[in-house]
Coordinates of C-alpha atoms in Angstrom, one line a residue:
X1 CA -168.8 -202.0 -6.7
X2 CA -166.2 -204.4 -6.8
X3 CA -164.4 -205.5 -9.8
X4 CA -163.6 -208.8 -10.3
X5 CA -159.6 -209.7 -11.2
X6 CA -159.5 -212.5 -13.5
X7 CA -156.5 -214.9 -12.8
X8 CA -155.8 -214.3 -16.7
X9 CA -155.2 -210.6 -15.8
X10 CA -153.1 -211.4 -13.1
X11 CA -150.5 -213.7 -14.9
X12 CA -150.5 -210.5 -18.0
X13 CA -150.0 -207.9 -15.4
X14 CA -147.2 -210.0 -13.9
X15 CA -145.8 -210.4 -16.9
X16 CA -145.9 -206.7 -17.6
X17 CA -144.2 -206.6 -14.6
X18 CA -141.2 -208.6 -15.0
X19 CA -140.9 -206.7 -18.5
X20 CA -140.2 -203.4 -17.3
X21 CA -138.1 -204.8 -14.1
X22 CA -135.8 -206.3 -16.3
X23 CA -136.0 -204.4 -19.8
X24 CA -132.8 -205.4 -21.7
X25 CA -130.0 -202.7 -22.0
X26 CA -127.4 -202.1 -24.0
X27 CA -124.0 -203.6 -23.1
X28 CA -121.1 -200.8 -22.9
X29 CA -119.1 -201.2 -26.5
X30 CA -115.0 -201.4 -25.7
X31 CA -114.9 -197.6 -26.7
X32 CA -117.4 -196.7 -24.4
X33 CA -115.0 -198.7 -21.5
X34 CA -112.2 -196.9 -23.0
X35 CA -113.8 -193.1 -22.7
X36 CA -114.8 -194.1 -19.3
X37 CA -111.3 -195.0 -17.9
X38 CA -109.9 -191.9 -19.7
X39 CA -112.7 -189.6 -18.2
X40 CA -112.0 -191.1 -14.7
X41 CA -108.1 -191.0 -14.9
X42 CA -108.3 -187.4 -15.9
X43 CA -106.8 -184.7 -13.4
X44 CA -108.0 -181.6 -14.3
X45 CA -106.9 -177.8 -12.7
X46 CA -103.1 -179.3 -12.6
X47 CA -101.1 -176.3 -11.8
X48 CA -97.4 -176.5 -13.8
X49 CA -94.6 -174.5 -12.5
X50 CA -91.5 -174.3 -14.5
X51 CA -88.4 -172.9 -13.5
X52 CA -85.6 -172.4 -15.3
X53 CA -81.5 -171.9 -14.4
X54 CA -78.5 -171.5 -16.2
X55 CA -75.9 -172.7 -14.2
X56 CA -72.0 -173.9 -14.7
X57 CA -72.9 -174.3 -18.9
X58 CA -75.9 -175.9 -18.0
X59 CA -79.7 -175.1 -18.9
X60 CA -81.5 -176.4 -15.8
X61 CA -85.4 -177.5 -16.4
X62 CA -87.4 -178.1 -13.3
X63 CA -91.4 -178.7 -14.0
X64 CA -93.6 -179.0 -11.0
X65 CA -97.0 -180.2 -11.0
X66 CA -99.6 -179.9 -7.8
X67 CA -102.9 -178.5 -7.3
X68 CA -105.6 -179.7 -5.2
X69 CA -107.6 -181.9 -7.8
X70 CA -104.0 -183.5 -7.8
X71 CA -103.6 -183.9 -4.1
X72 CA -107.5 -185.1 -4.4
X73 CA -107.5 -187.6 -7.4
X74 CA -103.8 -188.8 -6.0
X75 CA -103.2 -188.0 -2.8
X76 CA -99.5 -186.2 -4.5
X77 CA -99.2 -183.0 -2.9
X78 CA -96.8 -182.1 -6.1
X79 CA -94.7 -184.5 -8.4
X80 CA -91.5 -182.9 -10.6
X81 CA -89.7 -183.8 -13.8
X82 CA -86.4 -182.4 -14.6
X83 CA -83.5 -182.5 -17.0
X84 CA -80.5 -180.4 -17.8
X85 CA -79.4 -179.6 -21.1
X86 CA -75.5 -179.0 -22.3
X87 CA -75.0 -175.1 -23.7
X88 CA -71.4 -174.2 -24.7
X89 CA -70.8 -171.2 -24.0
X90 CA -70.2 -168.7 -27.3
X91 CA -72.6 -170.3 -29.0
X92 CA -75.3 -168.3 -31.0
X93 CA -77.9 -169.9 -32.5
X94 CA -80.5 -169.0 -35.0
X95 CA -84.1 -170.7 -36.0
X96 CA -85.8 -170.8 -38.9
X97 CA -88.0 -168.1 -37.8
X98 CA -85.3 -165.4 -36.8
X99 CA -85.2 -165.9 -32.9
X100 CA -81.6 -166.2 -31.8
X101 CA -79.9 -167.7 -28.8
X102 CA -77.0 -166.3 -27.4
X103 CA -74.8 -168.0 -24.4
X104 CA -72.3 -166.4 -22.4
X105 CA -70.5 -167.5 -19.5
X106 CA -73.0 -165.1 -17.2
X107 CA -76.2 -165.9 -19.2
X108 CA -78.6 -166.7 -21.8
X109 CA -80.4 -164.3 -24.1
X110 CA -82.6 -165.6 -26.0
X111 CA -84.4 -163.4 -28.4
X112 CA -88.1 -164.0 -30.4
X113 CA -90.5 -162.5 -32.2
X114 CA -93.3 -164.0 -30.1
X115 CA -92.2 -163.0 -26.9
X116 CA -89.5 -160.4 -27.4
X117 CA -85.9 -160.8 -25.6
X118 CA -85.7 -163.1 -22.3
X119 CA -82.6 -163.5 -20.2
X120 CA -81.4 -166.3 -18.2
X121 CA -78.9 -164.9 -16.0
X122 CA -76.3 -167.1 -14.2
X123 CA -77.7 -169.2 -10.7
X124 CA -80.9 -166.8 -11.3
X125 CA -83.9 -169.1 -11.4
X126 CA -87.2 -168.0 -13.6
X127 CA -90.2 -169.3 -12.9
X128 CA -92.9 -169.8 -14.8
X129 CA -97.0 -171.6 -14.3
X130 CA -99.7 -172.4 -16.3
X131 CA -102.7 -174.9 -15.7
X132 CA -102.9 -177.7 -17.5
X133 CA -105.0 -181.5 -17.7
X134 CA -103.0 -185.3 -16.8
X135 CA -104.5 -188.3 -17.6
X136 CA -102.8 -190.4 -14.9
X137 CA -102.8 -194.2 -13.6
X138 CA -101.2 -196.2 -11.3
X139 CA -98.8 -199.2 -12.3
X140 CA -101.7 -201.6 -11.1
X141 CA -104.1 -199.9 -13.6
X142 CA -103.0 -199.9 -16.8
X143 CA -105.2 -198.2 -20.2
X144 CA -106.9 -200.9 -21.4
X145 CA -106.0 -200.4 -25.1
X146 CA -106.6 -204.4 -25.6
X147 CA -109.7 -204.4 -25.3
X148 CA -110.4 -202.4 -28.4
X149 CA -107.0 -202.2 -30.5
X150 CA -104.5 -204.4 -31.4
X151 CA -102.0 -202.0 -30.0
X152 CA -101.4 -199.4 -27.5
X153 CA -102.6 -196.0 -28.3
X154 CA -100.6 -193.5 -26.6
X155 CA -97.3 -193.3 -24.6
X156 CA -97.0 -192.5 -20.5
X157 CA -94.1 -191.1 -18.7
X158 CA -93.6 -192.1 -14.7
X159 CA -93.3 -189.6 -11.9
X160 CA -93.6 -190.7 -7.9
X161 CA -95.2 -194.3 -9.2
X162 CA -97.7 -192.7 -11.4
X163 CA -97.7 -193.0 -15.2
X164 CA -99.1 -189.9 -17.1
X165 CA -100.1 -189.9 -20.9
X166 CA -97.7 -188.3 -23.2
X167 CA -97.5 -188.9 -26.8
X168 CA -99.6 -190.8 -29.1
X169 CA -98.9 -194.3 -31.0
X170 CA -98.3 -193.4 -35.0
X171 CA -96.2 -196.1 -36.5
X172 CA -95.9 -200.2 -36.4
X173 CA -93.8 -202.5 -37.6
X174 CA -95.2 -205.9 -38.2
X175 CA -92.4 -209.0 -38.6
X176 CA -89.3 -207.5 -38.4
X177 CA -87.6 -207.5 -34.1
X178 CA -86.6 -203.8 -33.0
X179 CA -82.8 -204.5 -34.2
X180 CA -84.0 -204.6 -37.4
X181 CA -85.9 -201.5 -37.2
X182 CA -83.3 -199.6 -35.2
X183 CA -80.6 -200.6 -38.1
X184 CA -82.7 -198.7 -40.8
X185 CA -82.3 -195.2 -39.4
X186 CA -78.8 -195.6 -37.5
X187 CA -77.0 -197.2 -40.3
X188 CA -78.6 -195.6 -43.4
X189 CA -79.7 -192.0 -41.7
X190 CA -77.0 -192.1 -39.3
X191 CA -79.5 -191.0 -36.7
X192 CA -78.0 -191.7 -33.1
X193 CA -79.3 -195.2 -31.1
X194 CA -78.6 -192.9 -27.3
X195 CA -80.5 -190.0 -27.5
X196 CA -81.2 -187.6 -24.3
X197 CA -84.7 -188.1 -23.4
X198 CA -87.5 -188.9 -20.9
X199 CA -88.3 -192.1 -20.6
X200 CA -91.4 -193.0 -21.6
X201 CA -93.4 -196.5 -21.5
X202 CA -96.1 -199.0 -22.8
X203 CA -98.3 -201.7 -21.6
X204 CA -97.8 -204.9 -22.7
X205 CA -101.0 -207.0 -21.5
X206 CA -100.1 -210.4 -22.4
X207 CA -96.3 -210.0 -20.6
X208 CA -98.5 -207.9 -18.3
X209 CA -95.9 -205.1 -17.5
X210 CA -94.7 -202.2 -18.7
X211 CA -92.3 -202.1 -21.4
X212 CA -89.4 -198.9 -21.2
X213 CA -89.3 -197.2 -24.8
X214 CA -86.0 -197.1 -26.7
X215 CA -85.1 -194.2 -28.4
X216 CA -83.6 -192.8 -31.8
X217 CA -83.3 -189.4 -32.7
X218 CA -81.0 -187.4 -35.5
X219 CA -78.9 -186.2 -32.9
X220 CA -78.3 -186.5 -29.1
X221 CA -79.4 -183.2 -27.9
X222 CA -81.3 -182.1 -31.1
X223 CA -80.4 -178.4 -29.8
X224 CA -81.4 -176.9 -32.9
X225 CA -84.2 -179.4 -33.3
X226 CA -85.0 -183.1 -35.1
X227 CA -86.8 -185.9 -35.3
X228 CA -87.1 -188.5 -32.8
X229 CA -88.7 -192.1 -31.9
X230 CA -89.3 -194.2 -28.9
X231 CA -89.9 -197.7 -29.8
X232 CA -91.6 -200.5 -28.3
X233 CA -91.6 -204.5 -28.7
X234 CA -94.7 -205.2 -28.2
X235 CA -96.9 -208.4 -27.6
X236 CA -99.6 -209.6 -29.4
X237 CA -102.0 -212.3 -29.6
X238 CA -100.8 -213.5 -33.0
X239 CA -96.9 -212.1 -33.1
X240 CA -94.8 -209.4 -31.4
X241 CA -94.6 -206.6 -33.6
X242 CA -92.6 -202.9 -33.5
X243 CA -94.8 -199.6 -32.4
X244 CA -93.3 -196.6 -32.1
X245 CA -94.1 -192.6 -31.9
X246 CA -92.3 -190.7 -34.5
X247 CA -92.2 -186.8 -33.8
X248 CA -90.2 -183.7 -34.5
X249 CA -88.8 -181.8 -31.5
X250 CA -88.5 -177.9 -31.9
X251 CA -84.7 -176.6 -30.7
X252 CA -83.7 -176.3 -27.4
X253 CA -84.1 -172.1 -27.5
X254 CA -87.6 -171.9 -28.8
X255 CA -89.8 -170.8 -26.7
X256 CA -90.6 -172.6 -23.6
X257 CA -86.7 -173.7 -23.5
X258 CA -86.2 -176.9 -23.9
X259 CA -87.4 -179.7 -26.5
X260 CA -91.4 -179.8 -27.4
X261 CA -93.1 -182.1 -29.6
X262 CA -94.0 -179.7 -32.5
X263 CA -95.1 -182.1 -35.0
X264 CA -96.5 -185.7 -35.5
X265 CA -97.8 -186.2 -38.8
X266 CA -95.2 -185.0 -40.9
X267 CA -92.3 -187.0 -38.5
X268 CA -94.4 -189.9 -39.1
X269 CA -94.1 -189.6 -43.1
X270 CA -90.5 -188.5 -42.9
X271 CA -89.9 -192.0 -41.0
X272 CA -91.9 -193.7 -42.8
X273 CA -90.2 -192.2 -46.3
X274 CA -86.9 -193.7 -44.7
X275 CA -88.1 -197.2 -44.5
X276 CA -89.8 -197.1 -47.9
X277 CA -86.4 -195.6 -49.9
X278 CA -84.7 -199.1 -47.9
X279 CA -87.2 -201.0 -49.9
X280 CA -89.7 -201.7 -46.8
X281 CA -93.6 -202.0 -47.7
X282 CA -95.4 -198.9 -46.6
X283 CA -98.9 -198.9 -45.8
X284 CA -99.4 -195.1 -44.6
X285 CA -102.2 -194.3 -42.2
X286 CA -103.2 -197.9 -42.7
X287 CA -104.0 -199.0 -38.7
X288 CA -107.1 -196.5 -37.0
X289 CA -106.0 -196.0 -33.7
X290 CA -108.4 -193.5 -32.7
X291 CA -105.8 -191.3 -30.4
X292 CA -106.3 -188.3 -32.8
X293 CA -104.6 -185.3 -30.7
X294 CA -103.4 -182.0 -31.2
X295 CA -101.0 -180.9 -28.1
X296 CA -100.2 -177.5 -26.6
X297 CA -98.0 -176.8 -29.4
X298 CA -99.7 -177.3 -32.4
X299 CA -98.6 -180.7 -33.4
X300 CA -101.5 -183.0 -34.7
X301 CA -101.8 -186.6 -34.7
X302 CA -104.7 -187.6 -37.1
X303 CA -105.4 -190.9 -35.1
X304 CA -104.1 -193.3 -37.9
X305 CA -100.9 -195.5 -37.8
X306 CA -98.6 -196.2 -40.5
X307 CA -97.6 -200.2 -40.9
X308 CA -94.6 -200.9 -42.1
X309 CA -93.3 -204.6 -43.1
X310 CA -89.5 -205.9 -44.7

């Protein structure tokens, strides 16, 4: 028996048709970009060798960074960051939490409750690895933070033409140009305008580059610790305005040597506090930035920027 197609049925089955072919779906939102190029650009398995000398009054820092999901994602085999810290020798030095740091002319001892005594002697290197997670780009491919935010998120350091993420964005300063800021803090707090420290950068989409930080920190070194700011003139599509991130480095002998960010929040409200004593309007936590982030060493960024205006 044959059943008999109506010309009716075959315009509404066409139309079925084209429905499902070309069901509507929904468009990507800018976050959804922006956890897509972070989940991309993510190296996992990175294996980070440290090694540490002490050598001629010198406290020698050498961290190495390879792996194959490296050599894979990159086509780096390993890329290194290092710096070398100034130690007079003599000197003993004492945390807040009892571990002490002694340095003689043949080494240094550094003792803590964590991880007991640990010496450093002379031209004797110390090695040490752990694995760890980059989120790196190319010069060429920058975060897209425009596309969502009216200011960068986060901060990237540079090693063998590739920027990797480093701290987050907490503070802004709309108005005023970077002297002004700087001023606050150098003239007022007598915090230093040439600290030692990596450089670290931004992208600046509308000047489409990347824009070198400039630093200010309590003291040069900050051996015994400190707070500490890179700022960045910045851009946008209404008015350049002032971001920076504000945190507090622990001292040079904690544990791992050398400086570590161990705290964002409260450096943020201690900068902040500075500006508001000099009669600047405060607006804590007032921009959502979405780069909440706690880091290996417990210090927490609650994803919210403080704005600051004269």
């Amino acid at each position: 028996m044959k059943v008999k197609i109506t010309k009716a049925a075959l315009v509404l089955a066409a139309i079925i048709l084209i429905s499902i072919v070309f069901v509507p779906t929904a468009a990507a939102t800018p976050e959804d970009s922006l956890e897509k190029w972070t989940k991309d650009h993510t190296v996992k398995n990175v294996k980070l060798t440290t090694t540490y000398k002490y050598e001629d009054g010198y406290l020698e820092i050498k961290e190495t960074y390879s792996g194959s999901e490296l050599k894979k994602k990159t086509g780096l085999s390993k890329f290194n960051k290092e710096k070398k810290i100034p130690l007079e020798i003599g000197t003993v030095m004492v945390n807040k939490e009892g571990d002490e740091l002694t340095v003689t002319e043949n080494e240094l001892i550094l003792k803590t409750k964590k991880d007991g005594t640990i010496k450093l002697e002379k031209g004797k290197e110390n090695v040490y690895t752990t694995k760890i997670s980059l989120v790196m780009t190319l010069e060429s491919d920058p975060y897209p933070w425009w596309i969502k935010f009216d200011y960068p998120q986060w901060t990237w350091s540079m090693s063998s033409g590739w920027y990797v993420r480093e701290d987050p964005i907490n503070m802004v300063w709309e108005e005023p140009d970077i002297g002004e800021v700087k001023y606050v803090v150098v003239n007022y707090e007598k915090w230093t305008d040439n600290p030692s420290e990596y450089t670290h950068y931004v992208f600046d989409y509308l000047d489409n580059r990347w824009e070198v930080g400039d630093g200010v920190a309590e003291s040069v070194l900050r051996i015994t610790g400190g707070y500490h700011a890179r700022l960045w003139t910045i851009s946008t599509d209404e008015e350049e305005v002032v971001i920076a991130n504000a945190h507090k480095d622990d001292s040079v002998f904690n544990w791992p040597l050398g400086h570590q960010a161990i705290e964002y929040e409260g450096a943020e409200d201690e900068v902040a506090g500075i500006y508001s004593d000099a009669g600047w309007n405060v607006d804590y936590d007032a921009y959502f930035l979405k780069n909440r982030y706690l880091n290996e060493y417990d210090a927490f960024n609650n994803g919210k920027a403080t704005v600051i205006t004269p």
